[in-house]
């Protein structure tokens, strides 16, 4: 089995009296597409927001492994989590609508560009090697625009793109931050069947490092509602229900799990669930 | 395409006239007066009523024509492209910038330009510079700052106090004033990091007032409402401007007739240089990661955070750099006036600077310059209208905002281009809620 990239260890998140996530543990492995699924209100988005630093978990640990070293994500601030190697997209797309597609991808490369510009001071005075760094950043953005089929729209404002293209641009933007783990929040929501198939192909290519030239493989973590998409592309599926993990395994294993079926098709009596089905 | 329906417009005009008649006949038409014998009698003024009703009807008709034309234009415009006006404005902006700069450079040499015109030019350029400085904060970073005049005050008082207590020269004080204002910009930035929109506006407004009230009440340091007078005038790189014309003065050194206009011309070029510096830095920063991060922050702060951009540092840098240029302008103001008091730094100044930025179009350099010329120059131009000045001025502003709700230049120029440069229509660009 591949090395773990993200370990979620006894993660709990409490909002007042409500325990949205209760002692959830799972591991995402390097080179895998890991999906987190569950019915509405199962706590998927809460887990996701904890991992990406938008919530601070009540308890539990989140460890991101990079080159044999582990980073404790729950101790970091929002923007530092992105710097540690986690990129995300949003359920209701959050692009920079008034900026062009290309500009969106350059904002994602803020950190390396900022360093190259000598924190703005050097570049204003024309001292640093900033132009070369910017050319490299534009080349990288161009590769991602080609990978997502948006090269023709590079100079159009992101807000003017159709919905499906905005989704792809958001993925390209997340990938431009050079992440270890790409987290996608319902990437297939609102897409038509053909766009969903294209998306699945893109996600697999990102996992294998074949999406764009010179890009290393990247692990993925996704939340998805649509079982069809999840079962088709995931290497591993984690199922949540009422804030607890109820299943964890390959898509085939999860699909056969009676607890998962109960959670999705309606709540059976707890006693009916065979004990050995629990993970 | 819906055009003007003459019948409906005529009917509406008559109706408006009728309402106006009903209102103004008793209000204006009838007036009680005292006759020479001491008895009350009713004087009728039907001609006045007729004029007012006529004006109302004409205005109503004009409004109809205007609305119909706008509707027709909106129907023609393709939503995905900036409107016809935006493309025209873009073309105008391209040639207008160099033309305006050329006129500004040659202004003192143009025949017929006297001391009054140069003084007006200095005033307009000061506001252009302040507008450009505030444009960084409001236009690029999307942070609504209602207390910008505070940094102007900090710059002015920095120079005045440093010159008074330590005898520092203008050229030494200019960078110091900028640094001190930038420092106050950071101080303001910290408490307002988490505030957005209206709340941010209120706190910055309060900040502006706090600075002014401290200046007013700290009498032992600032002289309170008496202000500081006798602020040293700038020298031409060490050569003072003097009417005596000795060998150590500007006129003596260059062997020309001493004239009070020399100093005015020098001040004019000084503020022109400072304003152009502001412009140059703004334009360059915008094409860099820092400027792009400001604009991205205006568009969507949460997305910025998810991309690893440190929102705190980015906001503080915008406040800092915007405040720095306010400080430079303040030091210039102090040396030009020779006298400053808290009177010069009231809220109305902040409001005027913000109005220049909003009227010009958030984020547009040329738009801000035109708005400053129109607002400050226009204010002077309407001087003959006396008490009607404010009314004309207010009406002009309302009209501009009705006609161009996103400012004179509302479209955005992309900072980097792959193939073809296209302007971005204002309907896509966020106004910033931070």
PDB file of C-alpha atoms in Angstrom, chain B residues 107-381:
ATOM      1  CA  UNK B 107       1.427  74.422 -18.402  1.00  0.00           C
ATOM      2  CA  UNK B 108       3.739  77.064 -16.879  1.00  0.00           C
ATOM      3  CA  UNK B 109       5.081  77.876 -20.365  1.00  0.00           C
ATOM      4  CA  UNK B 110       1.674  78.340 -21.987  1.00  0.00           C
ATOM      5  CA  UNK B 111       0.988  82.052 -22.585  1.00  0.00           C
ATOM      6  CA  UNK B 112      -1.815  83.470 -20.496  1.00  0.00           C
ATOM      7  CA  UNK B 113      -1.146  81.122 -17.609  1.00  0.00           C
ATOM      8  CA  UNK B 114      -0.611  83.276 -14.601  1.00  0.00           C
ATOM      9  CA  UNK B 115      -0.190  82.785 -10.934  1.00  0.00           C
ATOM     10  CA  UNK B 116      -3.879  82.007 -10.361  1.00  0.00           C
ATOM     11  CA  UNK B 117      -3.950  79.244 -12.962  1.00  0.00           C
ATOM     12  CA  UNK B 118      -0.741  77.727 -11.596  1.00  0.00           C
ATOM     13  CA  UNK B 119      -2.134  77.755  -8.074  1.00  0.00           C
ATOM     14  CA  UNK B 120      -5.247  76.042  -9.348  1.00  0.00           C
ATOM     15  CA  UNK B 121      -3.035  73.524 -11.171  1.00  0.00           C
ATOM     16  CA  UNK B 122      -1.181  72.791  -7.928  1.00  0.00           C
ATOM     17  CA  UNK B 123      -4.470  72.274  -6.117  1.00  0.00           C
ATOM     18  CA  UNK B 124      -5.814  69.936  -8.803  1.00  0.00           C
ATOM     19  CA  UNK B 125      -2.570  67.953  -8.889  1.00  0.00           C
ATOM     20  CA  UNK B 126      -2.636  67.598  -5.106  1.00  0.00           C
ATOM     21  CA  UNK B 127      -6.072  66.049  -5.339  1.00  0.00           C
ATOM     22  CA  UNK B 128      -5.024  63.866  -8.269  1.00  0.00           C
ATOM     23  CA  UNK B 129      -2.194  62.564  -6.142  1.00  0.00           C
ATOM     24  CA  UNK B 130      -4.473  61.976  -3.153  1.00  0.00           C
ATOM     25  CA  UNK B 131      -6.987  60.289  -5.455  1.00  0.00           C
ATOM     26  CA  UNK B 132      -4.326  57.967  -6.832  1.00  0.00           C
ATOM     27  CA  UNK B 133      -3.124  57.191  -3.322  1.00  0.00           C
ATOM     28  CA  UNK B 134      -6.635  56.369  -2.122  1.00  0.00           C
ATOM     29  CA  UNK B 135      -7.257  54.436  -5.321  1.00  0.00           C
ATOM     30  CA  UNK B 136      -4.737  51.855  -4.108  1.00  0.00           C
ATOM     31  CA  UNK B 137      -6.790  51.243  -0.980  1.00  0.00           C
ATOM     32  CA  UNK B 138     -10.320  51.632  -2.343  1.00  0.00           C
ATOM     33  CA  UNK B 139      -9.971  50.861  -6.035  1.00  0.00           C
ATOM     34  CA  UNK B 140      -7.466  48.034  -6.050  1.00  0.00           C
ATOM     35  CA  UNK B 141      -7.754  46.432  -2.628  1.00  0.00           C
ATOM     36  CA  UNK B 142     -11.475  47.177  -2.287  1.00  0.00           C
ATOM     37  CA  UNK B 143     -11.163  48.537   1.262  1.00  0.00           C
ATOM     38  CA  UNK B 144     -13.589  51.414   1.746  1.00  0.00           C
ATOM     39  CA  UNK B 145     -11.558  54.056   3.584  1.00  0.00           C
ATOM     40  CA  UNK B 146     -13.446  57.169   4.727  1.00  0.00           C
ATOM     41  CA  UNK B 147     -10.582  58.543   6.802  1.00  0.00           C
ATOM     42  CA  UNK B 148      -7.908  59.016   4.197  1.00  0.00           C
ATOM     43  CA  UNK B 149      -7.421  62.653   5.169  1.00  0.00           C
ATOM     44  CA  UNK B 150      -5.850  61.406   8.415  1.00  0.00           C
ATOM     45  CA  UNK B 151      -2.733  60.349   6.506  1.00  0.00           C
ATOM     46  CA  UNK B 152      -2.696  63.673   4.687  1.00  0.00           C
ATOM     47  CA  UNK B 153      -2.773  65.336   8.120  1.00  0.00           C
ATOM     48  CA  UNK B 154      -0.052  63.049   9.486  1.00  0.00           C
ATOM     49  CA  UNK B 155       2.173  63.956   6.537  1.00  0.00           C
ATOM     50  CA  UNK B 156       1.536  67.679   6.879  1.00  0.00           C
ATOM     51  CA  UNK B 157       2.071  67.743  10.638  1.00  0.00           C
ATOM     52  CA  UNK B 158       5.142  65.493  10.376  1.00  0.00           C
ATOM     53  CA  UNK B 159       6.843  68.025   8.155  1.00  0.00           C
ATOM     54  CA  UNK B 160       5.628  71.043  10.126  1.00  0.00           C
ATOM     55  CA  UNK B 161       6.685  69.635  13.503  1.00  0.00           C
ATOM     56  CA  UNK B 162       9.999  68.168  12.334  1.00  0.00           C
ATOM     57  CA  UNK B 163      10.876  71.478  10.715  1.00  0.00           C
ATOM     58  CA  UNK B 164       9.769  73.482  13.738  1.00  0.00           C
ATOM     59  CA  UNK B 165      11.414  71.424  16.473  1.00  0.00           C
ATOM     60  CA  UNK B 166      14.447  69.952  14.712  1.00  0.00           C
ATOM     61  CA  UNK B 167      14.954  72.324  11.799  1.00  0.00           C
ATOM     62  CA  UNK B 168      14.866  69.504   9.242  1.00  0.00           C
ATOM     63  CA  UNK B 169      14.711  70.575   5.612  1.00  0.00           C
ATOM     64  CA  UNK B 170      11.832  69.737   3.281  1.00  0.00           C
ATOM     65  CA  UNK B 171      13.836  67.181   1.336  1.00  0.00           C
ATOM     66  CA  UNK B 172      14.681  65.271   4.497  1.00  0.00           C
ATOM     67  CA  UNK B 173      11.140  65.551   5.826  1.00  0.00           C
ATOM     68  CA  UNK B 174       9.419  64.358   2.658  1.00  0.00           C
ATOM     69  CA  UNK B 175      10.473  60.701   3.020  1.00  0.00           C
ATOM     70  CA  UNK B 176      10.051  60.918   6.806  1.00  0.00           C
ATOM     71  CA  UNK B 177       6.466  62.171   6.371  1.00  0.00           C
ATOM     72  CA  UNK B 178       5.786  59.262   4.020  1.00  0.00           C
ATOM     73  CA  UNK B 179       7.250  56.756   6.467  1.00  0.00           C
ATOM     74  CA  UNK B 180       5.291  58.173   9.406  1.00  0.00           C
ATOM     75  CA  UNK B 181       2.036  58.163   7.425  1.00  0.00           C
ATOM     76  CA  UNK B 182       2.728  54.578   6.318  1.00  0.00           C
ATOM     77  CA  UNK B 183       3.269  53.664   9.964  1.00  0.00           C
ATOM     78  CA  UNK B 184      -0.115  55.171  10.852  1.00  0.00           C
ATOM     79  CA  UNK B 185      -1.603  53.316   7.919  1.00  0.00           C
ATOM     80  CA  UNK B 186      -0.444  50.053   9.493  1.00  0.00           C
ATOM     81  CA  UNK B 187      -1.759  51.165  12.890  1.00  0.00           C
ATOM     82  CA  UNK B 188      -5.172  51.771  11.327  1.00  0.00           C
ATOM     83  CA  UNK B 189      -4.925  48.534   9.389  1.00  0.00           C
ATOM     84  CA  UNK B 190      -4.533  46.224  12.387  1.00  0.00           C
ATOM     85  CA  UNK B 191      -7.838  46.844  14.148  1.00  0.00           C
ATOM     86  CA  UNK B 192      -9.857  46.865  10.922  1.00  0.00           C
ATOM     87  CA  UNK B 193      -8.461  43.637   9.451  1.00  0.00           C
ATOM     88  CA  UNK B 194     -11.602  41.682  10.199  1.00  0.00           C
ATOM     89  CA  UNK B 195     -14.071  44.407   9.287  1.00  0.00           C
ATOM     90  CA  UNK B 196     -15.798  44.648   5.957  1.00  0.00           C
ATOM     91  CA  UNK B 197     -17.943  47.065   4.028  1.00  0.00           C
ATOM     92  CA  UNK B 198     -19.985  49.480   6.106  1.00  0.00           C
ATOM     93  CA  UNK B 199     -18.228  48.568   9.340  1.00  0.00           C
ATOM     94  CA  UNK B 200     -14.828  49.261   7.848  1.00  0.00           C
ATOM     95  CA  UNK B 201     -16.097  52.602   6.537  1.00  0.00           C
ATOM     96  CA  UNK B 202     -17.334  53.657   9.990  1.00  0.00           C
ATOM     97  CA  UNK B 203     -14.071  52.757  11.739  1.00  0.00           C
ATOM     98  CA  UNK B 204     -11.902  54.510   9.158  1.00  0.00           C
ATOM     99  CA  UNK B 205     -14.186  57.531   9.413  1.00  0.00           C
ATOM    100  CA  UNK B 206     -13.666  57.539  13.171  1.00  0.00           C
ATOM    101  CA  UNK B 207      -9.919  57.181  12.699  1.00  0.00           C
ATOM    102  CA  UNK B 208      -9.850  60.289  10.515  1.00  0.00           C
ATOM    103  CA  UNK B 209     -11.735  62.246  13.149  1.00  0.00           C
ATOM    104  CA  UNK B 210      -9.526  60.953  15.986  1.00  0.00           C
ATOM    105  CA  UNK B 211      -6.394  62.241  14.265  1.00  0.00           C
ATOM    106  CA  UNK B 212      -8.002  65.639  13.671  1.00  0.00           C
ATOM    107  CA  UNK B 213      -9.294  65.930  17.234  1.00  0.00           C
ATOM    108  CA  UNK B 214      -5.932  64.944  18.704  1.00  0.00           C
ATOM    109  CA  UNK B 215      -4.272  67.612  16.557  1.00  0.00           C
ATOM    110  CA  UNK B 216      -6.880  70.095  17.760  1.00  0.00           C
ATOM    111  CA  UNK B 217      -6.513  69.317  21.451  1.00  0.00           C
ATOM    112  CA  UNK B 218      -2.832  68.597  21.870  1.00  0.00           C
ATOM    113  CA  UNK B 219      -2.178  72.313  22.109  1.00  0.00           C
ATOM    114  CA  UNK B 220       1.318  72.088  23.617  1.00  0.00           C
ATOM    115  CA  UNK B 221       2.637  70.193  20.590  1.00  0.00           C
ATOM    116  CA  UNK B 222       0.505  71.240  17.644  1.00  0.00           C
ATOM    117  CA  UNK B 223      -0.750  74.656  18.718  1.00  0.00           C
ATOM    118  CA  UNK B 224      -4.323  73.411  18.642  1.00  0.00           C
ATOM    119  CA  UNK B 225      -6.711  75.345  16.485  1.00  0.00           C
ATOM    120  CA  UNK B 226      -4.119  78.092  15.969  1.00  0.00           C
ATOM    121  CA  UNK B 227      -2.196  75.635  13.847  1.00  0.00           C
ATOM    122  CA  UNK B 228       1.461  75.902  12.956  1.00  0.00           C
ATOM    123  CA  UNK B 229       2.684  78.853  10.992  1.00  0.00           C
ATOM    124  CA  UNK B 230       6.036  79.796   9.529  1.00  0.00           C
ATOM    125  CA  UNK B 231       6.606  76.369   8.031  1.00  0.00           C
ATOM    126  CA  UNK B 232       9.787  76.631   5.948  1.00  0.00           C
ATOM    127  CA  UNK B 233       9.287  76.858   2.193  1.00  0.00           C
ATOM    128  CA  UNK B 234      11.093  74.341   0.028  1.00  0.00           C
ATOM    129  CA  UNK B 235      14.399  75.279  -1.532  1.00  0.00           C
ATOM    130  CA  UNK B 236      15.515  74.455  -5.047  1.00  0.00           C
ATOM    131  CA  UNK B 237      17.930  71.702  -3.945  1.00  0.00           C
ATOM    132  CA  UNK B 238      19.472  74.040  -1.378  1.00  0.00           C
ATOM    133  CA  UNK B 239      18.919  77.331  -3.231  1.00  0.00           C
ATOM    134  CA  UNK B 240      16.159  79.310  -1.504  1.00  0.00           C
ATOM    135  CA  UNK B 241      13.634  81.358  -3.474  1.00  0.00           C
ATOM    136  CA  UNK B 242      14.165  84.937  -2.402  1.00  0.00           C
ATOM    137  CA  UNK B 243      13.197  88.344  -3.701  1.00  0.00           C
ATOM    138  CA  UNK B 244      16.643  89.761  -2.914  1.00  0.00           C
ATOM    139  CA  UNK B 245      18.319  87.822  -5.677  1.00  0.00           C
ATOM    140  CA  UNK B 246      21.651  87.381  -3.888  1.00  0.00           C
ATOM    141  CA  UNK B 247      24.260  84.900  -5.123  1.00  0.00           C
ATOM    142  CA  UNK B 248      23.008  82.137  -2.823  1.00  0.00           C
ATOM    143  CA  UNK B 249      19.421  82.262  -4.046  1.00  0.00           C
ATOM    144  CA  UNK B 250      17.672  80.594  -6.942  1.00  0.00           C
ATOM    145  CA  UNK B 251      17.396  83.753  -9.023  1.00  0.00           C
ATOM    146  CA  UNK B 252      20.972  84.783  -8.230  1.00  0.00           C
ATOM    147  CA  UNK B 253      22.420  81.373  -9.063  1.00  0.00           C
ATOM    148  CA  UNK B 254      20.771  81.213 -12.449  1.00  0.00           C
ATOM    149  CA  UNK B 255      21.229  84.908 -13.088  1.00  0.00           C
ATOM    150  CA  UNK B 256      17.575  85.692 -13.676  1.00  0.00           C
ATOM    151  CA  UNK B 257      15.289  88.419 -12.410  1.00  0.00           C
ATOM    152  CA  UNK B 258      13.866  87.410  -8.985  1.00  0.00           C
ATOM    153  CA  UNK B 259      10.136  86.799  -9.203  1.00  0.00           C
ATOM    154  CA  UNK B 260       7.571  85.290  -6.835  1.00  0.00           C
ATOM    155  CA  UNK B 261       6.336  83.127  -9.714  1.00  0.00           C
ATOM    156  CA  UNK B 262       9.537  81.059  -9.617  1.00  0.00           C
ATOM    157  CA  UNK B 263       8.514  79.417  -6.389  1.00  0.00           C
ATOM    158  CA  UNK B 264       5.000  78.718  -7.674  1.00  0.00           C
ATOM    159  CA  UNK B 265       6.410  77.105 -10.816  1.00  0.00           C
ATOM    160  CA  UNK B 266       8.777  75.058  -8.699  1.00  0.00           C
ATOM    161  CA  UNK B 267       5.946  73.914  -6.418  1.00  0.00           C
ATOM    162  CA  UNK B 268       3.912  73.056  -9.500  1.00  0.00           C
ATOM    163  CA  UNK B 269       6.614  70.803 -10.895  1.00  0.00           C
ATOM    164  CA  UNK B 270       7.238  69.335  -7.457  1.00  0.00           C
ATOM    165  CA  UNK B 271       3.632  68.182  -7.040  1.00  0.00           C
ATOM    166  CA  UNK B 272       3.565  67.042 -10.660  1.00  0.00           C
ATOM    167  CA  UNK B 273       6.610  64.865  -9.968  1.00  0.00           C
ATOM    168  CA  UNK B 274       5.098  63.522  -6.741  1.00  0.00           C
ATOM    169  CA  UNK B 275       1.804  62.735  -8.474  1.00  0.00           C
ATOM    170  CA  UNK B 276       3.583  61.005 -11.341  1.00  0.00           C
ATOM    171  CA  UNK B 277       5.590  58.990  -8.814  1.00  0.00           C
ATOM    172  CA  UNK B 278       2.319  57.840  -7.234  1.00  0.00           C
ATOM    173  CA  UNK B 279       0.975  56.950 -10.656  1.00  0.00           C
ATOM    174  CA  UNK B 280       4.113  55.100 -11.696  1.00  0.00           C
ATOM    175  CA  UNK B 281       4.286  53.060  -8.494  1.00  0.00           C
ATOM    176  CA  UNK B 282       0.540  52.218  -8.710  1.00  0.00           C
ATOM    177  CA  UNK B 283       0.808  51.077 -12.318  1.00  0.00           C
ATOM    178  CA  UNK B 284       3.894  48.993 -11.668  1.00  0.00           C
ATOM    179  CA  UNK B 285       2.555  47.383  -8.496  1.00  0.00           C
ATOM    180  CA  UNK B 286      -0.666  46.471 -10.265  1.00  0.00           C
ATOM    181  CA  UNK B 287       1.250  44.305 -12.718  1.00  0.00           C
ATOM    182  CA  UNK B 288       2.979  42.461  -9.925  1.00  0.00           C
ATOM    183  CA  UNK B 289       1.985  39.703  -7.554  1.00  0.00           C
ATOM    184  CA  UNK B 290       1.255  42.189  -4.783  1.00  0.00           C
ATOM    185  CA  UNK B 291      -1.107  44.257  -6.918  1.00  0.00           C
ATOM    186  CA  UNK B 292      -2.769  41.164  -8.322  1.00  0.00           C
ATOM    187  CA  UNK B 293      -3.260  39.899  -4.786  1.00  0.00           C
ATOM    188  CA  UNK B 294      -4.940  43.226  -3.909  1.00  0.00           C
ATOM    189  CA  UNK B 295      -7.330  42.911  -6.801  1.00  0.00           C
ATOM    190  CA  UNK B 296      -7.937  39.236  -6.057  1.00  0.00           C
ATOM    191  CA  UNK B 297      -8.706  40.204  -2.468  1.00  0.00           C
ATOM    192  CA  UNK B 298     -11.253  42.721  -3.738  1.00  0.00           C
ATOM    193  CA  UNK B 299     -12.833  40.013  -5.874  1.00  0.00           C
ATOM    194  CA  UNK B 300     -12.935  37.202  -3.301  1.00  0.00           C
ATOM    195  CA  UNK B 301     -11.138  37.151   0.021  1.00  0.00           C
ATOM    196  CA  UNK B 302     -11.944  33.535   0.876  1.00  0.00           C
ATOM    197  CA  UNK B 303     -10.606  32.257  -2.433  1.00  0.00           C
ATOM    198  CA  UNK B 304      -7.413  34.232  -1.774  1.00  0.00           C
ATOM    199  CA  UNK B 305      -6.949  32.489   1.536  1.00  0.00           C
ATOM    200  CA  UNK B 306      -7.419  29.087  -0.073  1.00  0.00           C
ATOM    201  CA  UNK B 307      -4.572  29.958  -2.455  1.00  0.00           C
ATOM    202  CA  UNK B 308      -2.159  30.657   0.380  1.00  0.00           C
ATOM    203  CA  UNK B 309      -2.300  34.456   0.215  1.00  0.00           C
ATOM    204  CA  UNK B 310      -1.798  36.055   3.595  1.00  0.00           C
ATOM    205  CA  UNK B 311      -4.811  38.370   3.847  1.00  0.00           C
ATOM    206  CA  UNK B 312      -3.453  40.265   6.824  1.00  0.00           C
ATOM    207  CA  UNK B 313      -0.183  41.241   5.170  1.00  0.00           C
ATOM    208  CA  UNK B 314      -1.888  42.008   1.879  1.00  0.00           C
ATOM    209  CA  UNK B 315      -4.415  44.341   3.509  1.00  0.00           C
ATOM    210  CA  UNK B 316      -1.764  46.025   5.622  1.00  0.00           C
ATOM    211  CA  UNK B 317       0.447  46.585   2.598  1.00  0.00           C
ATOM    212  CA  UNK B 318      -2.431  48.290   0.784  1.00  0.00           C
ATOM    213  CA  UNK B 319      -3.155  50.552   3.766  1.00  0.00           C
ATOM    214  CA  UNK B 320       0.548  51.249   4.172  1.00  0.00           C
ATOM    215  CA  UNK B 321       1.316  52.196   0.583  1.00  0.00           C
ATOM    216  CA  UNK B 322      -1.889  54.210   0.197  1.00  0.00           C
ATOM    217  CA  UNK B 323      -1.134  56.086   3.429  1.00  0.00           C
ATOM    218  CA  UNK B 324       2.459  56.727   2.361  1.00  0.00           C
ATOM    219  CA  UNK B 325       1.348  58.704  -0.692  1.00  0.00           C
ATOM    220  CA  UNK B 326      -1.163  60.573   1.467  1.00  0.00           C
ATOM    221  CA  UNK B 327       1.778  61.487   3.719  1.00  0.00           C
ATOM    222  CA  UNK B 328       3.862  62.766   0.791  1.00  0.00           C
ATOM    223  CA  UNK B 329       0.950  64.901  -0.354  1.00  0.00           C
ATOM    224  CA  UNK B 330       0.513  66.198   3.200  1.00  0.00           C
ATOM    225  CA  UNK B 331       4.161  67.270   3.466  1.00  0.00           C
ATOM    226  CA  UNK B 332       3.784  69.059   0.146  1.00  0.00           C
ATOM    227  CA  UNK B 333       0.611  70.755   1.361  1.00  0.00           C
ATOM    228  CA  UNK B 334       2.396  72.018   4.479  1.00  0.00           C
ATOM    229  CA  UNK B 335       5.335  73.461   2.583  1.00  0.00           C
ATOM    230  CA  UNK B 336       3.096  75.051  -0.013  1.00  0.00           C
ATOM    231  CA  UNK B 337       0.763  76.731   2.475  1.00  0.00           C
ATOM    232  CA  UNK B 338       3.384  77.620   5.054  1.00  0.00           C
ATOM    233  CA  UNK B 339       0.592  77.314   7.593  1.00  0.00           C
ATOM    234  CA  UNK B 340      -1.500  74.337   8.640  1.00  0.00           C
ATOM    235  CA  UNK B 341      -4.270  73.839  11.155  1.00  0.00           C
ATOM    236  CA  UNK B 342      -6.706  71.000  11.885  1.00  0.00           C
ATOM    237  CA  UNK B 343      -9.272  72.989   9.866  1.00  0.00           C
ATOM    238  CA  UNK B 344      -7.671  71.715   6.671  1.00  0.00           C
ATOM    239  CA  UNK B 345      -8.190  68.061   7.539  1.00  0.00           C
ATOM    240  CA  UNK B 346     -11.917  67.745   8.146  1.00  0.00           C
ATOM    241  CA  UNK B 347     -14.107  64.889   6.998  1.00  0.00           C
ATOM    242  CA  UNK B 348     -15.209  66.795   3.892  1.00  0.00           C
ATOM    243  CA  UNK B 349     -11.670  66.412   2.510  1.00  0.00           C
ATOM    244  CA  UNK B 350     -11.897  62.623   2.855  1.00  0.00           C
ATOM    245  CA  UNK B 351     -15.290  62.744   1.200  1.00  0.00           C
ATOM    246  CA  UNK B 352     -13.984  64.798  -1.734  1.00  0.00           C
ATOM    247  CA  UNK B 353     -11.032  62.454  -2.277  1.00  0.00           C
ATOM    248  CA  UNK B 354     -13.298  59.417  -2.106  1.00  0.00           C
ATOM    249  CA  UNK B 355     -15.762  61.098  -4.478  1.00  0.00           C
ATOM    250  CA  UNK B 356     -12.904  61.654  -6.945  1.00  0.00           C
ATOM    251  CA  UNK B 357     -11.998  57.964  -6.802  1.00  0.00           C
ATOM    252  CA  UNK B 358     -15.589  56.747  -7.116  1.00  0.00           C
ATOM    253  CA  UNK B 359     -16.461  59.241  -9.845  1.00  0.00           C
ATOM    254  CA  UNK B 360     -13.335  58.414 -11.806  1.00  0.00           C
ATOM    255  CA  UNK B 361     -13.955  54.693 -11.652  1.00  0.00           C
ATOM    256  CA  UNK B 362     -12.498  52.436  -8.988  1.00  0.00           C
ATOM    257  CA  UNK B 363      -9.050  51.301 -10.011  1.00  0.00           C
ATOM    258  CA  UNK B 364      -8.678  53.529 -13.066  1.00  0.00           C
ATOM    259  CA  UNK B 365      -5.723  55.931 -13.061  1.00  0.00           C
ATOM    260  CA  UNK B 366      -6.885  58.162 -15.912  1.00  0.00           C
ATOM    261  CA  UNK B 367     -10.460  58.175 -14.597  1.00  0.00           C
ATOM    262  CA  UNK B 368      -9.296  59.477 -11.237  1.00  0.00           C
ATOM    263  CA  UNK B 369      -7.214  62.195 -12.914  1.00  0.00           C
ATOM    264  CA  UNK B 370     -10.175  63.370 -14.997  1.00  0.00           C
ATOM    265  CA  UNK B 371     -12.500  63.261 -12.006  1.00  0.00           C
ATOM    266  CA  UNK B 372     -10.068  65.388  -9.978  1.00  0.00           C
ATOM    267  CA  UNK B 373      -9.810  67.932 -12.788  1.00  0.00           C
ATOM    268  CA  UNK B 374     -13.598  68.042 -13.147  1.00  0.00           C
ATOM    269  CA  UNK B 375     -14.303  68.208  -9.429  1.00  0.00           C
ATOM    270  CA  UNK B 376     -11.635  70.606  -8.214  1.00  0.00           C
ATOM    271  CA  UNK B 377     -11.325  72.586 -11.444  1.00  0.00           C
ATOM    272  CA  UNK B 378     -15.086  72.646 -11.931  1.00  0.00           C
ATOM    273  CA  UNK B 379     -15.559  73.876  -8.407  1.00  0.00           C
ATOM    274  CA  UNK B 380     -13.351  76.843  -9.224  1.00  0.00           C
ATOM    275  CA  UNK B 381     -15.003  77.359 -12.603  1.00  0.00           C
TER     276      UNK B 381
END
